[in-house]
Amino acid sequence: MEPDPTGMLERPGKRRRRHVFRLLVALSSVALVWWALWQYRQVERLVTGERADVLDVRQCSTHNYKGTRLYTCRATWRFSDERTGEGDVDAGTEPTRKGSTVFAGDDWGYRSRGDLMGSVLPKAGVFLLVLGELAVLLVISRWGRRRGYTLPRGR
């Protein structure tokens, strides 16, 4: 057996734990990238959207979510700078009406900014949880590398 140049030998079972840590770090990293790609559009909307007044509502459709009837309405709206937009408005439990105010972009809309935030924030919590897990794994991994296992020396 060749002498260990660092004077430390691996603790029995340490290699398997190292592989588990690497796997957890890799999975956490993939989860973060996946979340960022999945939520990018929603977060972008939250940042770029603005209040607009509904000019016209053409058609509303409904769908059930957990026993609640939710409306999606095709509408046209005007922003404060006189630009107009048109698209589907996620209206929540009541249909969008002419003259109401929505939170919108050029081709999308929500009943309010709070509705969009209610969709994004829980997912952001999951993101932060995974980010925290990744940070803890990296700290533990670095801490474990610094601690070596030395064989006791005979007298």
Short mmCIF file of C-alpha atoms in Angstrom, two decimals:
data_model
loop_
_atom_site.label_atom_id
_atom_site.label_comp_id
_atom_site.label_asym_id
_atom_site.label_seq_id
_atom_site.Cartn_x
_atom_site.Cartn_y
_atom_site.Cartn_z
CA MET A 1 0.00 0.00 0.00
CA GLU A 2 1.41 3.38 -0.98
CA PRO A 3 1.68 6.02 1.73
CA ASP A 4 -0.91 8.79 1.58
CA PRO A 5 0.94 12.04 0.68
CA THR A 6 -1.45 14.14 2.77
CA GLY A 7 -1.06 11.94 5.77
CA MET A 8 -4.80 11.30 5.79
CA LEU A 9 -6.77 8.32 4.58
CA GLU A 10 -10.41 8.22 3.59
CA ARG A 11 -12.81 7.24 6.30
CA PRO A 12 -14.58 3.96 5.46
CA GLY A 13 -17.84 4.68 3.59
CA LYS A 14 -16.82 8.26 2.81
CA ARG A 15 -16.66 7.65 -0.95
CA ARG A 16 -20.32 6.56 -1.05
CA ARG A 17 -21.38 9.64 0.94
CA ARG A 18 -19.40 11.84 -1.43
CA HIS A 19 -21.31 10.36 -4.38
CA VAL A 20 -24.61 10.96 -2.58
CA PHE A 21 -23.64 14.60 -1.97
CA ARG A 22 -22.65 15.06 -5.59
CA LEU A 23 -25.92 13.54 -6.72
CA LEU A 24 -27.93 15.82 -4.40
CA VAL A 25 -26.01 18.89 -5.59
CA ALA A 26 -26.56 17.92 -9.23
CA LEU A 27 -30.28 17.27 -8.69
CA SER A 28 -30.69 20.56 -6.81
CA SER A 29 -28.92 22.44 -9.58
CA VAL A 30 -31.13 20.84 -12.23
CA ALA A 31 -34.22 21.69 -10.16
CA LEU A 32 -33.15 25.35 -9.93
CA VAL A 33 -32.55 25.61 -13.69
CA TRP A 34 -35.85 23.87 -14.42
CA TRP A 35 -37.73 26.21 -12.07
CA ALA A 36 -36.10 29.28 -13.60
CA LEU A 37 -37.10 28.19 -17.10
CA TRP A 38 -40.62 27.22 -15.96
CA GLN A 39 -41.29 30.49 -14.13
CA TYR A 40 -39.34 32.95 -16.27
CA ARG A 41 -42.38 34.08 -18.24
CA GLN A 42 -44.51 34.61 -15.12
CA VAL A 43 -41.79 36.56 -13.32
CA GLU A 44 -41.17 38.66 -16.43
CA ARG A 45 -44.88 39.48 -16.54
CA LEU A 46 -44.82 40.48 -12.89
CA VAL A 47 -41.98 42.92 -13.58
CA THR A 48 -43.14 44.35 -16.93
CA GLY A 49 -46.93 44.46 -16.51
CA GLU A 50 -48.94 47.58 -15.77
CA ARG A 51 -52.47 48.66 -14.98
CA ALA A 52 -54.85 49.05 -17.91
CA ASP A 53 -58.53 49.86 -18.43
CA VAL A 54 -60.66 47.29 -20.25
CA LEU A 55 -62.20 48.73 -23.42
CA ASP A 56 -64.06 45.69 -24.68
CA VAL A 57 -64.77 42.11 -23.65
CA ARG A 58 -65.62 39.75 -26.50
CA GLN A 59 -65.94 36.32 -24.97
CA CYS A 60 -65.47 34.57 -21.63
CA SER A 61 -64.93 30.89 -21.03
CA THR A 62 -64.91 28.99 -17.75
CA HIS A 63 -63.03 26.10 -16.27
CA ASN A 64 -63.18 24.46 -12.86
CA TYR A 65 -60.20 24.44 -10.56
CA LYS A 66 -60.58 22.61 -7.25
CA GLY A 67 -64.34 23.05 -7.38
CA THR A 68 -64.18 26.78 -8.16
CA ARG A 69 -65.35 28.21 -11.46
CA LEU A 70 -62.66 30.45 -12.97
CA TYR A 71 -63.07 32.77 -15.96
CA THR A 72 -60.76 33.56 -18.85
CA CYS A 73 -61.99 36.43 -21.01
CA ARG A 74 -60.84 37.68 -24.41
CA ALA A 75 -60.54 41.45 -24.09
CA THR A 76 -58.98 44.69 -25.34
CA TRP A 77 -57.46 47.21 -22.91
CA ARG A 78 -55.76 50.62 -22.87
CA PHE A 79 -52.70 51.59 -20.85
CA SER A 80 -52.17 55.05 -19.32
CA ASP A 81 -49.88 56.05 -22.22
CA GLU A 82 -52.76 55.33 -24.68
CA ARG A 83 -51.24 52.10 -26.05
CA THR A 84 -53.70 49.26 -26.42
CA GLY A 85 -53.35 45.56 -25.85
CA GLU A 86 -55.45 42.52 -26.59
CA GLY A 87 -55.48 38.98 -25.28
CA ASP A 88 -56.82 36.62 -22.68
CA VAL A 89 -57.40 37.92 -19.16
CA ASP A 90 -57.23 35.38 -16.33
CA ALA A 91 -60.19 36.92 -14.55
CA GLY A 92 -60.53 34.71 -11.50
CA THR A 93 -63.97 33.99 -10.08
CA GLU A 94 -65.82 36.79 -11.91
CA PRO A 95 -65.73 37.62 -15.61
CA THR A 96 -63.90 40.71 -16.81
CA ARG A 97 -66.19 43.66 -17.55
CA LYS A 98 -65.83 46.69 -19.77
CA GLY A 99 -64.43 49.60 -17.73
CA SER A 100 -62.69 47.41 -15.14
CA THR A 101 -58.97 47.66 -14.44
CA VAL A 102 -56.61 44.74 -15.14
CA PHE A 103 -52.90 44.08 -14.75
CA ALA A 104 -51.63 43.44 -18.27
CA GLY A 105 -48.98 43.43 -20.93
CA ASP A 106 -49.46 43.83 -24.68
CA ASP A 107 -51.04 40.38 -25.19
CA TRP A 108 -51.89 38.98 -21.74
CA GLY A 109 -53.82 40.08 -18.67
CA TYR A 110 -54.74 39.18 -15.08
CA ARG A 111 -57.55 40.49 -12.93
CA SER A 112 -54.92 42.14 -10.70
CA ARG A 113 -51.21 42.12 -9.97
CA GLY A 114 -52.03 40.30 -6.72
CA ASP A 115 -53.52 37.39 -8.66
CA LEU A 116 -50.29 37.02 -10.63
CA MET A 117 -48.22 37.33 -7.45
CA GLY A 118 -50.39 34.66 -5.83
CA SER A 119 -49.37 32.36 -8.64
CA VAL A 120 -45.65 33.20 -8.55
CA LEU A 121 -44.87 33.53 -4.82
CA PRO A 122 -45.52 29.94 -3.70
CA LYS A 123 -43.29 28.73 -6.51
CA ALA A 124 -40.66 31.27 -5.48
CA GLY A 125 -40.80 29.75 -1.99
CA VAL A 126 -40.00 26.34 -3.46
CA PHE A 127 -37.14 27.94 -5.41
CA LEU A 128 -35.69 29.47 -2.25
CA LEU A 129 -36.07 26.17 -0.40
CA VAL A 130 -34.12 24.30 -3.10
CA LEU A 131 -31.53 27.10 -3.21
CA GLY A 132 -31.11 26.84 0.57
CA GLU A 133 -30.76 23.06 0.32
CA LEU A 134 -28.08 23.49 -2.31
CA ALA A 135 -26.20 25.99 -0.15
CA VAL A 136 -26.33 23.66 2.86
CA LEU A 137 -25.11 20.73 0.77
CA LEU A 138 -22.20 22.76 -0.57
CA VAL A 139 -21.23 23.95 2.93
CA ILE A 140 -21.40 20.42 4.29
CA SER A 141 -19.40 19.16 1.34
CA ARG A 142 -16.67 21.77 1.88
CA TRP A 143 -16.65 21.17 5.64
CA GLY A 144 -16.33 17.43 5.09
CA ARG A 145 -13.38 17.90 2.75
CA ARG A 146 -11.45 19.89 5.32
CA ARG A 147 -11.94 17.25 7.97
CA GLY A 148 -9.68 14.37 7.26
CA TYR A 149 -9.45 10.97 8.80
CA THR A 150 -6.02 10.12 10.08
CA LEU A 151 -5.03 6.73 11.24
CA PRO A 152 -4.02 6.62 14.86
CA ARG A 153 -0.28 6.29 15.22
CA GLY A 154 1.14 3.46 17.21
CA ARG A 155 3.50 4.17 20.10
#
